[in-house]
Coordinates of C-alpha atoms in Angstrom, one line a residue:
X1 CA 16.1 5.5 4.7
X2 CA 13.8 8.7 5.0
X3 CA 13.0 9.0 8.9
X4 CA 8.9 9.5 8.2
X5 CA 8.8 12.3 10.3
X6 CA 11.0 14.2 7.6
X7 CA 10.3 15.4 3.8
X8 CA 11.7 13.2 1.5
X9 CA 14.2 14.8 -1.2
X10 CA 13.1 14.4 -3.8
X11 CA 9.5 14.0 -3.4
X12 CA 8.3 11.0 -4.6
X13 CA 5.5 10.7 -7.5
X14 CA 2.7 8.0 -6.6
X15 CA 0.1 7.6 -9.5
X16 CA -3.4 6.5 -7.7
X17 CA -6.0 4.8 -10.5
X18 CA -9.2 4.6 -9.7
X19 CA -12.5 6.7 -8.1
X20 CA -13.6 10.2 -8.2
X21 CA -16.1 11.1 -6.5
X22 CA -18.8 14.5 -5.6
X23 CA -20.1 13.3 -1.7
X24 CA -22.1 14.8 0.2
X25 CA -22.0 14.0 3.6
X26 CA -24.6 14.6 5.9
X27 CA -24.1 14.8 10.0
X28 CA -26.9 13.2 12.1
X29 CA -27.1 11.9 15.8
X30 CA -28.0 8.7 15.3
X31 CA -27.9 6.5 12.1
X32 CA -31.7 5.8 10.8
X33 CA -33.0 2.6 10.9
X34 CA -36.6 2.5 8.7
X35 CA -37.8 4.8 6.4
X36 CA -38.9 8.8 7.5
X37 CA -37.2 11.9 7.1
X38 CA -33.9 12.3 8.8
X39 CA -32.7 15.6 9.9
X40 CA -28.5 16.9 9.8
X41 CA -27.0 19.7 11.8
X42 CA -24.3 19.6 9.5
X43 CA -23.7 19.3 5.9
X44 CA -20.2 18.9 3.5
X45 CA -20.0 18.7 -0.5
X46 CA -16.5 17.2 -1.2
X47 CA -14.8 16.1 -4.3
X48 CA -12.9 12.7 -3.3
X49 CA -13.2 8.8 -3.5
X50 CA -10.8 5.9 -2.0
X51 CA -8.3 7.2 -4.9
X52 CA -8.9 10.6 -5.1
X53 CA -8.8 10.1 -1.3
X54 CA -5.3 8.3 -1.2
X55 CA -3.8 11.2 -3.6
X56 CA -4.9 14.2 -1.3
X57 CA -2.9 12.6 1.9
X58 CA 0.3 11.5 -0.3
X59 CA 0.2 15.5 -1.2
X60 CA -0.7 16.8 2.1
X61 CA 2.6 14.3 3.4
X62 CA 4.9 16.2 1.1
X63 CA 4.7 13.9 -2.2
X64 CA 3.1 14.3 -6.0
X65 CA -0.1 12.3 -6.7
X66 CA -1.3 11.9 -9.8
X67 CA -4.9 10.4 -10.4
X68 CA -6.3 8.5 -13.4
X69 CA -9.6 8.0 -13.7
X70 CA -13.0 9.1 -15.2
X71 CA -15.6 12.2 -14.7
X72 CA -19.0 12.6 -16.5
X73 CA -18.9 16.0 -19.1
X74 CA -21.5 17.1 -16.2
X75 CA -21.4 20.5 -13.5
X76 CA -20.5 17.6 -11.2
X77 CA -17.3 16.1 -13.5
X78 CA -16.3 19.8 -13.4
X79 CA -16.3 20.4 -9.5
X80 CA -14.6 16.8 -9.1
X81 CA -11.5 17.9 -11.5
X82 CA -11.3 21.7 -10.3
X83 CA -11.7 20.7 -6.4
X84 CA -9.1 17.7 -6.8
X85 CA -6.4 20.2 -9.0
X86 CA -6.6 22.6 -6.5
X87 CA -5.6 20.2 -3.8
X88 CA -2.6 19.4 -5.4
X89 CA -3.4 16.4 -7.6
X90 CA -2.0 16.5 -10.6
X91 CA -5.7 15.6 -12.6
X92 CA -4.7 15.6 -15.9
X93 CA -5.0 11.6 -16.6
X94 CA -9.1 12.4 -15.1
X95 CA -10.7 11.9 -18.2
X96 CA -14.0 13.6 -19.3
X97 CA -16.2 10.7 -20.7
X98 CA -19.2 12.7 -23.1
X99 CA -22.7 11.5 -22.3
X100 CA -21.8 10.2 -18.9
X101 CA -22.3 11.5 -15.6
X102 CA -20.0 11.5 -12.3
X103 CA -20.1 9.6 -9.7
X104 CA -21.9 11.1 -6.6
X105 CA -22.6 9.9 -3.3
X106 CA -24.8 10.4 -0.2
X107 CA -23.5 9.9 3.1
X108 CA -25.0 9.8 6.9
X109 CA -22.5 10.1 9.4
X110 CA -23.3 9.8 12.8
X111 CA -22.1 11.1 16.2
X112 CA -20.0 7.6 16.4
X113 CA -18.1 8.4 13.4
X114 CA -20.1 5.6 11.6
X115 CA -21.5 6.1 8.0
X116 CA -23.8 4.9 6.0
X117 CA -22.5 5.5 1.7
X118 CA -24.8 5.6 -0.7
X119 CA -23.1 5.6 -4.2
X120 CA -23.7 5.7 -7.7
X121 CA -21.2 4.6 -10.5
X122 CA -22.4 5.4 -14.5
X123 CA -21.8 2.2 -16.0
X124 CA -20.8 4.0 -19.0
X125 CA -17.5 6.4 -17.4
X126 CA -15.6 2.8 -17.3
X127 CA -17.1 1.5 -21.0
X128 CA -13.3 2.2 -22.6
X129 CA -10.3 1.5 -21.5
X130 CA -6.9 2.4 -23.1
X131 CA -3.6 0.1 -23.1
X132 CA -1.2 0.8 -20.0
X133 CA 2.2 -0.2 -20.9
X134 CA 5.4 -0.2 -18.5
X135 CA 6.8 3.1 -20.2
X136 CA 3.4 5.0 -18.9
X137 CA 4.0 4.7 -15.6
X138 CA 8.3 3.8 -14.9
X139 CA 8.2 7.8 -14.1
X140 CA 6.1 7.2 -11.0
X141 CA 7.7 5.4 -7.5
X142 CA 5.0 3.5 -6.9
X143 CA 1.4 3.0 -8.0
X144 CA -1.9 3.0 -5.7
X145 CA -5.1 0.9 -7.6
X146 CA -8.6 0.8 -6.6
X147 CA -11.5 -1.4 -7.6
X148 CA -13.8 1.1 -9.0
X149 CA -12.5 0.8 -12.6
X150 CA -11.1 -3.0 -12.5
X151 CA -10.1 -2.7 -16.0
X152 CA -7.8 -0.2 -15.7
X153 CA -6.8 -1.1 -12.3
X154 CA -5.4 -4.6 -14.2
X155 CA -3.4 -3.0 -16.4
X156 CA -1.9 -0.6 -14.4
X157 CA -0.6 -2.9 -11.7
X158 CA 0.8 -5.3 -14.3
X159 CA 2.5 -2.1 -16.2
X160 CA 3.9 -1.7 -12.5
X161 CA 5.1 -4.7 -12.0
X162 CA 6.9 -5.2 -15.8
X163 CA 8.5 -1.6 -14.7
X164 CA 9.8 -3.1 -11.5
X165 CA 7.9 -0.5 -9.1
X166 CA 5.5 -1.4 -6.3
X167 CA 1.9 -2.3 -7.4
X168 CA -0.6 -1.8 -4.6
X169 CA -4.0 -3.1 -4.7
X170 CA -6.6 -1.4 -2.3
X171 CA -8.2 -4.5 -1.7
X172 CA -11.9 -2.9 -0.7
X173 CA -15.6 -4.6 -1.0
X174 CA -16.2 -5.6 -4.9
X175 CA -18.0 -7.0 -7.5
X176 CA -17.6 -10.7 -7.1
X177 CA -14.3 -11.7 -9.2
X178 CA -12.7 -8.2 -9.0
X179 CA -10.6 -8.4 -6.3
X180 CA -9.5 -12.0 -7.5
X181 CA -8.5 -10.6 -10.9
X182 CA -6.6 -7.9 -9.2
X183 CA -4.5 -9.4 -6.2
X184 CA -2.2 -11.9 -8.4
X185 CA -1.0 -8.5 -10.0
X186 CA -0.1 -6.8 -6.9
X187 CA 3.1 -6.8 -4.8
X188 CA 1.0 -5.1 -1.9
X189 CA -2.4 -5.7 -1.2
X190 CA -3.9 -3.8 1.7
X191 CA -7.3 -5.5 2.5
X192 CA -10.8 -4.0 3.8
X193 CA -11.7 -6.2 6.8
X194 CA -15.2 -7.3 5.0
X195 CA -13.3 -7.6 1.8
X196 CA -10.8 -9.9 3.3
X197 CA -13.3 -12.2 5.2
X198 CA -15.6 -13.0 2.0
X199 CA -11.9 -13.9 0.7
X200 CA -10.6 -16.2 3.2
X201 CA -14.1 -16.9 4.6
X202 CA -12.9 -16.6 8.4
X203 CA -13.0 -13.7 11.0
X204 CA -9.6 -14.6 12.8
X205 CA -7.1 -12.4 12.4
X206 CA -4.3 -14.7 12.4
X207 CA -6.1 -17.0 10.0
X208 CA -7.6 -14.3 7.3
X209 CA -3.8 -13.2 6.8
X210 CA -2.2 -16.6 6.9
X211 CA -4.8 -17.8 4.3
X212 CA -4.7 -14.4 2.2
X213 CA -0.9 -14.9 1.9
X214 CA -0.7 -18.6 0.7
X215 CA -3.3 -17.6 -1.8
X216 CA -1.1 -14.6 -2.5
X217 CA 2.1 -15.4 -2.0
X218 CA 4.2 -13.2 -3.9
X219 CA 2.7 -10.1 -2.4
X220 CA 2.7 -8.5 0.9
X221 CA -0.2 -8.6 2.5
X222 CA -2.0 -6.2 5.0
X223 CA -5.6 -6.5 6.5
X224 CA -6.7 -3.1 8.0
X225 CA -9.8 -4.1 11.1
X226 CA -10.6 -0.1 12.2
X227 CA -10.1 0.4 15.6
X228 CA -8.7 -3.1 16.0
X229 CA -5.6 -1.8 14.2
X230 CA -4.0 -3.6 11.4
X231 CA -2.4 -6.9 10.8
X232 CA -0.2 -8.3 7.7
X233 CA 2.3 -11.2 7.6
X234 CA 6.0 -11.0 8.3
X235 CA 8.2 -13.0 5.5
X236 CA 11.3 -12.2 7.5
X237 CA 10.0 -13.6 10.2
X238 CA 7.2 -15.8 8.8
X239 CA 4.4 -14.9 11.3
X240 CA 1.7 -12.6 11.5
X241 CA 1.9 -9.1 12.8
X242 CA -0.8 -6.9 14.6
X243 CA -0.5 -3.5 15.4
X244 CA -3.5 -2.0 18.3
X245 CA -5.2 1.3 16.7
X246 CA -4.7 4.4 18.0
X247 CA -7.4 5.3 20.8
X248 CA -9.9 8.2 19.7
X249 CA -12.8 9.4 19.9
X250 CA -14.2 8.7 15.9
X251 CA -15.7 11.8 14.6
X252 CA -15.8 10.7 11.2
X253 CA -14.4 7.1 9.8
X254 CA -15.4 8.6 6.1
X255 CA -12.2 8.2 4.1
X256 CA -9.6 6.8 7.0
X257 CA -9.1 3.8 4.6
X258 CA -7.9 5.8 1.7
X259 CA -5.4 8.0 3.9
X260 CA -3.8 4.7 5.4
X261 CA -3.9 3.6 1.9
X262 CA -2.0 6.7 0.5
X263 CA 0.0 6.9 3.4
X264 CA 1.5 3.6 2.9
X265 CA 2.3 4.2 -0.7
X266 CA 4.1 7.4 -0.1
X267 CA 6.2 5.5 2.6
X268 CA 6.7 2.0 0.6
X269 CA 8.4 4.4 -2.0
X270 CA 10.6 6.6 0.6
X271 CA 11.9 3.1 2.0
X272 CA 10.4 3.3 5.5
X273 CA 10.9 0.0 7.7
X274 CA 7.6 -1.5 7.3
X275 CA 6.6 -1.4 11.2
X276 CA 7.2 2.0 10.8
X277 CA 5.2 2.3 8.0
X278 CA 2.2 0.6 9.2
X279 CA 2.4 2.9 11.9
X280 CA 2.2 6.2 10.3
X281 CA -0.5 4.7 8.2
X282 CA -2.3 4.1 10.8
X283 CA -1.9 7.2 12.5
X284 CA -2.5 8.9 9.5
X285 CA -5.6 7.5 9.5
X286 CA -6.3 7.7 13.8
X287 CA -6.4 11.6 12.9
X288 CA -8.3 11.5 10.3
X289 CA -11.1 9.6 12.1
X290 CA -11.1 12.8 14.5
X291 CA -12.5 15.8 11.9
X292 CA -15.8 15.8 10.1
X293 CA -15.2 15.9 5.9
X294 CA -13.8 13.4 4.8
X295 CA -10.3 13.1 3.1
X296 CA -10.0 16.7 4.8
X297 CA -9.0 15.4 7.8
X298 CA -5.6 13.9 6.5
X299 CA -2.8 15.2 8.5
X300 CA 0.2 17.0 7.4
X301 CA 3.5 15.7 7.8
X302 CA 4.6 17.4 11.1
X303 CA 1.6 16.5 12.3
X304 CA 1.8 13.2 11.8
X305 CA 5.2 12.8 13.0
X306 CA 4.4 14.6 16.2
X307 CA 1.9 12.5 16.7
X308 CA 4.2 9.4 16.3
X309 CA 6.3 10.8 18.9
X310 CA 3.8 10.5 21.8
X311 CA 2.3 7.2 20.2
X312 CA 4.3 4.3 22.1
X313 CA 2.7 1.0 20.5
X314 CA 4.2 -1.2 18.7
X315 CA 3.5 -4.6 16.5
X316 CA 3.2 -7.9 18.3
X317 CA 3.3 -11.3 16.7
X318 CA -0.1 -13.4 16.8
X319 CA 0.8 -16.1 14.8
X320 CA 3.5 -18.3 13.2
X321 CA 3.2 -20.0 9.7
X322 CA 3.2 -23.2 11.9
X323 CA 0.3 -22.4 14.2
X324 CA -2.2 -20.7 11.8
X325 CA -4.5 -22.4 9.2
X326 CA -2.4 -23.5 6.0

């Protein structure tokens, strides 16, 4: 297995499906509460988006990324490809979509590293989809799905899973049936708190995994709870895992999701022990939340496993299958 502190050889070749994204984030004090004009001392324009997002930090750890998913024929669509190529993201499955426009965003973020997203999604970028069959994606090592285009999203994780590679499912906030249409396709879910506690319709930790998995059962399954770490159920050990969050100070919580969510691709391909994994994930993640600009922030790979090295904590068990809600 592929310590994670070292570059895989070969690099491995995630495909991420899902949103892209011009943001614009905005730095202010204090979040606003009523209406009035709010004024930044800082300002970023960013091409990215919980996929787009997830591909940067695979690169930036020493892997390919490649990223379907749809752009306007707009000044915007042609920032969001140009910005994301130049990263290192291999853009070509980005499709132009005439007679659309891009997705943009606003975003607050305050001196807490708190944000408040503002999005907009053309109905029309998602109005086609084309067929995904196992021989389109058995080149890649794994596969990273987010909700924005659900359509696509299906038929990529089930083209995954008939190609025998891992199929993960970012399992964020979403239209109401989306995420249930998704998970039975996935081997890995990795679930937004909020998205996993409209699921399972509880706010213990122990429970919201125990109840995710027996609704789930073939697929591992991960709840991310920000700077209460992470937890996910064991099948080795049948019990429920938490791992404590790295302690920071948050500058910006803006993509942290998406690099955890890349991160754990990259290393669910390379092999790593899945402690380990959830670890660098969330570390990965721990740095981000300390630089302004979103997906930006992700860390290298020597950075990451330096940061590892003076990082002592480790999982815990919470919860047997015998003691949690069936």
């Amino acid at each position: 297995m592929t310590p994670v502190g070292q570059d895989p050889k070969p690099s491995r070749h995630i495909l991420c499906v899902g949103a892209a994204v011009l943001d614009t984030l905005f730095r202010v004090r204090t979040m606003p509460t009523g209406q009035g004009k709010v004024l930044p001392y800082d300002m970023l324009q960013i091409a990215e988006g919980m996929a787009s997002s997830a591909a940067f930090a695979i690169v930036r750890l020493g892997g390919n990324a490649s990223l379907w998913g749809a752009v306007g024929d707009d000044m915007a669509g042609e920032r969001i490809v140009a910005e994301l190529s130049e990263s290192g993201i291999d853009t070509r499955g980005l499709r132009r979509v005439v007679d659309a426009r891009s997705a943009v965003s606003t975003i607050l973020v305050d001196d807490a590293g708190e944000r408040l997203i503002v999005p907009f999604y053309d109905q029309r970028l998602h109005q086609t989809t084309n067929p995904v069959t196992a021989r389109d994606v058995d080149t890649f090592d794994a596969v990273l799905v987010d909700v924005r285009w659900p359509e696509l999203a299906l038929r990529t994780l089930l083209a995954a899973r008939e190609a025998g590679i891992p199929a993960i499912l970012d399992g964020d906030v979403a239209p109401d049936g989306v995420i249930e249409m998704l998970a039975p396709a996935a081997s890995h879910i990795i679930f937004s708190q909020p998205a996993a506690e409209r699921l399972s319709g509880t706010e213990d930790q122990g429970s919201i995994v125990q109840l995710l998995q027996d609704r789930f059962p073939y697929a591992f399954v991960s709840v991310t709870l920000g700077d209460r770490g992470c937890v996910w159920f064991d099948s080795n050990s049948a019990s429920i895992r938490h791992l404590e969050a790295p302690r920071i100070k948050a500058i910006d919580t803006l993509a942290a999701g998406d690099i955890f969510h890349g991160t754990f691709a990259l290393m669910l391909s390379e092999g790593i022990p899945i402690e380990d994994m959830m670890r660098a994930s969330s570390m990965a993640a721990a740095i981000k939340c300390q630089r302004f600009g979103g997906r930006i922030g992700s860390p290298d790979r020597e950075e990451l496993h330096s940061a590892l090295l003076d990082w002592d904590a480790r999982a815990v068990d919470i919860a047997s299958r015998h003691s949690t809600v069936a």
